[in-house]
PDB file of C-alpha atoms in Angstrom:
ATOM      1  CA  MET A   1      -5.953  32.957   4.983  1.00 52.00           C
ATOM      2  CA  THR A   2      -6.353  30.699   7.936  1.00 60.00           C
ATOM      3  CA  LYS A   3      -6.363  27.365   6.115  1.00 63.00           C
ATOM      4  CA  VAL A   4      -6.202  25.974   2.579  1.00 66.00           C
ATOM      5  CA  PHE A   5      -8.084  22.674   2.221  1.00 63.00           C
ATOM      6  CA  LYS A   6      -6.910  21.688  -1.256  1.00 61.00           C
ATOM      7  CA  GLY A   7      -4.723  23.001  -4.048  1.00 59.00           C
ATOM      8  CA  PHE A   8      -1.429  22.971  -2.104  1.00 57.00           C
ATOM      9  CA  GLU A   9       0.538  21.420  -4.985  1.00 61.00           C
ATOM     10  CA  ALA A  10      -0.862  23.839  -7.562  1.00 58.00           C
ATOM     11  CA  LEU A  11       0.007  26.769  -5.297  1.00 60.00           C
ATOM     12  CA  GLY A  12       3.557  25.477  -4.947  1.00 61.00           C
ATOM     13  CA  ASN A  13       2.866  24.574  -1.304  1.00 55.00           C
ATOM     14  CA  LEU A  14       2.492  28.283  -0.606  1.00 54.00           C
ATOM     15  CA  ALA A  15       1.929  28.542   3.129  1.00 53.00           C
ATOM     16  CA  ASP A  16       1.027  32.224   3.133  1.00 59.00           C
ATOM     17  CA  LEU A  17      -1.784  32.950   0.690  1.00 66.00           C
ATOM     18  CA  ARG A  18      -2.513  36.664   1.004  1.00 73.00           C
ATOM     19  CA  PHE A  19      -4.580  37.648  -2.025  1.00 76.00           C
ATOM     20  CA  LEU A  20      -7.779  36.592  -3.745  1.00 80.00           C
ATOM     21  CA  TYR A  21      -8.394  37.935  -7.228  1.00 80.00           C
ATOM     22  CA  SER A  22     -11.768  39.118  -8.506  1.00 84.00           C
ATOM     23  CA  PRO A  23     -13.032  41.331 -11.330  1.00 82.00           C
ATOM     24  CA  THR A  24     -13.007  44.984 -10.291  1.00 82.00           C
ATOM     25  CA  LEU A  25     -16.607  45.698 -11.207  1.00 80.00           C
ATOM     26  CA  GLU A  26     -19.642  44.071  -9.639  1.00 77.00           C
ATOM     27  CA  SER A  27     -21.262  44.062 -13.093  1.00 78.00           C
ATOM     28  CA  MET A  28     -18.455  41.704 -14.164  1.00 80.00           C
ATOM     29  CA  CYS A  29     -19.229  39.387 -11.205  1.00 80.00           C
ATOM     30  CA  GLY A  30     -16.595  41.054  -9.039  1.00 82.00           C
ATOM     31  CA  TYR A  31     -16.780  40.115  -5.364  1.00 80.00           C
ATOM     32  CA  GLU A  32     -16.235  42.561  -2.510  1.00 79.00           C
ATOM     33  CA  HIS A  33     -16.181  41.178   1.017  1.00 75.00           C
ATOM     34  CA  LYS A  34     -18.447  43.520   2.962  1.00 77.00           C
ATOM     35  CA  SER A  35     -18.375  41.917   6.394  1.00 75.00           C
ATOM     36  CA  LEU A  36     -17.232  44.329   9.093  1.00 78.00           C
ATOM     37  CA  ASN A  37     -16.722  41.550  11.638  1.00 77.00           C
ATOM     38  CA  LYS A  38     -13.078  40.533  11.224  1.00 77.00           C
ATOM     39  CA  SER A  39     -13.417  37.688  13.747  1.00 83.00           C
ATOM     40  CA  THR A  40     -15.966  35.759  11.655  1.00 86.00           C
ATOM     41  CA  GLU A  41     -14.336  32.925   9.709  1.00 87.00           C
ATOM     42  CA  TYR A  42     -15.525  32.462   6.123  1.00 85.00           C
ATOM     43  CA  LEU A  43     -15.214  29.536   3.788  1.00 85.00           C
ATOM     44  CA  ILE A  44     -14.248  30.892   0.364  1.00 83.00           C
ATOM     45  CA  ALA A  45     -14.259  28.378  -2.488  1.00 80.00           C
ATOM     46  CA  GLY A  46     -12.359  29.954  -5.356  1.00 80.00           C
ATOM     47  CA  ARG A  47     -10.854  28.712  -8.594  1.00 80.00           C
ATOM     48  CA  LEU A  48      -7.133  28.360  -9.137  1.00 77.00           C
ATOM     49  CA  HIS A  49      -5.792  29.922 -12.349  1.00 77.00           C
ATOM     50  CA  GLU A  50      -2.087  30.340 -13.079  1.00 78.00           C
ATOM     51  CA  GLY A  51      -1.159  30.179  -9.394  1.00 75.00           C
ATOM     52  CA  GLN A  52      -3.774  32.711  -8.288  1.00 78.00           C
ATOM     53  CA  VAL A  53      -7.044  32.099  -6.441  1.00 81.00           C
ATOM     54  CA  HIS A  54      -9.971  33.814  -8.151  1.00 83.00           C
ATOM     55  CA  VAL A  55     -13.420  34.453  -6.659  1.00 84.00           C
ATOM     56  CA  THR A  56     -16.580  35.965  -8.129  1.00 81.00           C
ATOM     57  CA  THR A  57     -20.096  36.663  -6.938  1.00 78.00           C
ATOM     58  CA  CYS A  58     -20.891  33.090  -8.067  1.00 76.00           C
ATOM     59  CA  SER A  59     -18.246  31.572  -5.757  1.00 77.00           C
ATOM     60  CA  PHE A  60     -19.326  29.641  -2.671  1.00 80.00           C
ATOM     61  CA  ILE A  61     -18.641  32.087   0.190  1.00 82.00           C
ATOM     62  CA  GLN A  62     -20.294  31.429   3.549  1.00 87.00           C
ATOM     63  CA  PRO A  63     -19.553  32.007   7.237  1.00 89.00           C
ATOM     64  CA  TRP A  64     -17.968  28.787   8.558  1.00 91.00           C
ATOM     65  CA  SER A  65     -20.501  28.733  11.407  1.00 92.00           C
ATOM     66  CA  SER A  66     -23.406  28.580   8.921  1.00 90.00           C
ATOM     67  CA  LEU A  67     -22.204  25.364   7.247  1.00 90.00           C
ATOM     68  CA  THR A  68     -23.946  22.089   8.031  1.00 87.00           C
ATOM     69  CA  PRO A  69     -21.875  19.377   9.758  1.00 89.00           C
ATOM     70  CA  ALA A  70     -21.872  17.467   6.453  1.00 87.00           C
ATOM     71  CA  GLN A  71     -20.479  20.482   4.582  1.00 87.00           C
ATOM     72  CA  ARG A  72     -17.725  20.943   7.166  1.00 89.00           C
ATOM     73  CA  GLN A  73     -16.789  17.276   6.865  1.00 87.00           C
ATOM     74  CA  GLY A  74     -16.754  17.583   3.091  1.00 86.00           C
ATOM     75  CA  PHE A  75     -14.437  20.591   3.053  1.00 85.00           C
ATOM     76  CA  THR A  76     -12.058  19.305   5.738  1.00 86.00           C
ATOM     77  CA  GLN A  77     -11.868  15.634   4.725  1.00 84.00           C
ATOM     78  CA  LEU A  78     -13.680  14.442   1.620  1.00 82.00           C
ATOM     79  CA  TYR A  79     -13.696  16.910  -1.269  1.00 82.00           C
ATOM     80  CA  LYS A  80      -9.914  16.798  -1.732  1.00 82.00           C
ATOM     81  CA  THR A  81     -10.084  13.061  -2.510  1.00 84.00           C
ATOM     82  CA  SER A  82     -12.309  13.650  -5.541  1.00 86.00           C
ATOM     83  CA  CYS A  83     -10.543  16.481  -7.359  1.00 84.00           C
ATOM     84  CA  ASP A  84     -11.066  14.744 -10.707  1.00 88.00           C
ATOM     85  CA  CYS A  85     -14.831  15.085 -10.297  1.00 90.00           C
ATOM     86  CA  GLU A  86     -16.605  18.099 -11.757  1.00 89.00           C
ATOM     87  CA  VAL A  87     -19.906  19.444 -10.471  1.00 88.00           C
ATOM     88  CA  VAL A  88     -22.038  20.628 -13.397  1.00 87.00           C
ATOM     89  CA  PRO A  89     -24.727  23.164 -12.407  1.00 84.00           C
ATOM     90  CA  CYS A  90     -28.225  22.640 -13.792  1.00 85.00           C
ATOM     91  CA  THR A  91     -29.972  25.994 -14.075  1.00 77.00           C
ATOM     92  CA  GLY A  92     -32.990  24.836 -16.058  1.00 80.00           C
ATOM     93  CA  ILE A  93     -34.613  21.685 -17.379  1.00 83.00           C
ATOM     94  CA  PRO A  94     -33.460  19.805 -19.410  1.00 90.00           C
ATOM     95  CA  CYS A  95     -29.844  19.428 -18.315  1.00 89.00           C
ATOM     96  CA  SER A  96     -27.308  16.623 -18.421  1.00 91.00           C
ATOM     97  CA  VAL A  97     -23.688  15.647 -17.913  1.00 93.00           C
ATOM     98  CA  SER A  98     -21.309  14.786 -20.726  1.00 94.00           C
ATOM     99  CA  GLY A  99     -18.900  12.427 -18.971  1.00 95.00           C
ATOM    100  CA  ASP A 100     -18.363   9.879 -16.197  1.00 96.00           C
ATOM    101  CA  LEU A 101     -16.399  12.349 -14.062  1.00 96.00           C
ATOM    102  CA  GLN A 102     -19.312  14.758 -13.714  1.00 96.00           C
ATOM    103  CA  CYS A 103     -22.141  15.090 -11.176  1.00 93.00           C
ATOM    104  CA  LEU A 104     -25.256  17.049 -12.103  1.00 93.00           C
ATOM    105  CA  TRP A 105     -26.028  19.700  -9.473  1.00 88.00           C
ATOM    106  CA  THR A 106     -29.778  20.352  -9.399  1.00 87.00           C
ATOM    107  CA  ASP A 107     -30.036  22.467  -6.234  1.00 83.00           C
ATOM    108  CA  ARG A 108     -30.549  25.637  -8.271  1.00 77.00           C
ATOM    109  CA  VAL A 109     -33.577  24.097  -9.986  1.00 76.00           C
ATOM    110  CA  ASN A 110     -34.893  22.778  -6.660  1.00 70.00           C
ATOM    111  CA  SER A 111     -34.189  26.073  -4.849  1.00 65.00           C
ATOM    112  CA  ARG A 112     -37.528  27.367  -6.040  1.00 60.00           C
ATOM    113  CA  LEU A 113     -39.005  24.650  -3.828  1.00 56.00           C
ATOM    114  CA  GLY A 114     -36.774  25.642  -0.891  1.00 53.00           C
ATOM    115  CA  ARG A 115     -34.593  22.522  -1.073  1.00 60.00           C
ATOM    116  CA  HIS A 116     -30.789  22.400  -1.257  1.00 73.00           C
ATOM    117  CA  PRO A 117     -29.950  18.765  -0.389  1.00 79.00           C
ATOM    118  CA  GLN A 118     -26.892  18.337  -2.606  1.00 84.00           C
ATOM    119  CA  ALA A 119     -25.020  21.389  -1.313  1.00 80.00           C
ATOM    120  CA  GLN A 120     -25.916  20.699   2.312  1.00 82.00           C
ATOM    121  CA  GLN A 121     -25.691  16.902   2.601  1.00 86.00           C
ATOM    122  CA  TYR A 122     -23.899  15.356  -0.402  1.00 88.00           C
ATOM    123  CA  ALA A 123     -20.505  15.304  -2.085  1.00 89.00           C
ATOM    124  CA  CYS A 124     -19.616  14.476  -5.679  1.00 91.00           C
ATOM    125  CA  THR A 125     -17.133  11.641  -5.141  1.00 92.00           C
ATOM    126  CA  LEU A 126     -14.933   9.446  -7.311  1.00 93.00           C
ATOM    127  CA  LYS A 127     -15.833   5.744  -7.145  1.00 94.00           C
ATOM    128  CA  LYS A 128     -13.602   2.716  -7.812  1.00 92.00           C
ATOM    129  CA  GLY A 129     -15.117   2.184 -11.268  1.00 93.00           C
ATOM    130  CA  GLY A 130     -13.708   5.522 -12.415  1.00 94.00           C
ATOM    131  CA  PHE A 131     -16.941   7.506 -12.303  1.00 96.00           C
ATOM    132  CA  CYS A 132     -18.271  10.263 -10.046  1.00 96.00           C
ATOM    133  CA  THR A 133     -21.583  10.211  -8.211  1.00 95.00           C
ATOM    134  CA  TRP A 134     -23.353  11.981  -5.350  1.00 94.00           C
ATOM    135  CA  THR A 135     -22.570  10.432  -1.955  1.00 91.00           C
ATOM    136  CA  LEU A 136     -24.564  11.177   1.198  1.00 90.00           C
ATOM    137  CA  LEU A 137     -22.278  12.567   3.907  1.00 86.00           C
ATOM    138  CA  ARG A 138     -22.738  11.180   7.388  1.00 82.00           C
ATOM    139  CA  PRO A 139     -20.870  13.472   9.790  1.00 71.00           C
ATOM    140  CA  ARG A 140     -19.187  11.831  12.738  1.00 68.00           C
TER     141      ARG A 140
END
């Protein structure tokens, strides 16, 4: 790992993260990194469970160079300030959230139209009133 953006405390401030865990079989959503170019940096957004980072084929895994400036800003600066917020994927209409700390992610529904504005330009952020909402990122 080159850099960990959030989760330091949960990892016990582990400076040297060497392993990502994934189901063995692809049919169980197991992820296998197939890139042959070892110099390409990837952003891998996994889930932390019992001190281990887990990834699946549903995890957000992209070459760093393919991220929009807003996404880079989100990962390096903003997302860690809103860890209490939960992004809830909407895969079909109707869909809804069940609490104030949730943001409804509709990019999958809109992807049929070729639009992905939330993933590319917005962040689910915690506001002063104790609720989460989508915030437009304006990269500097």
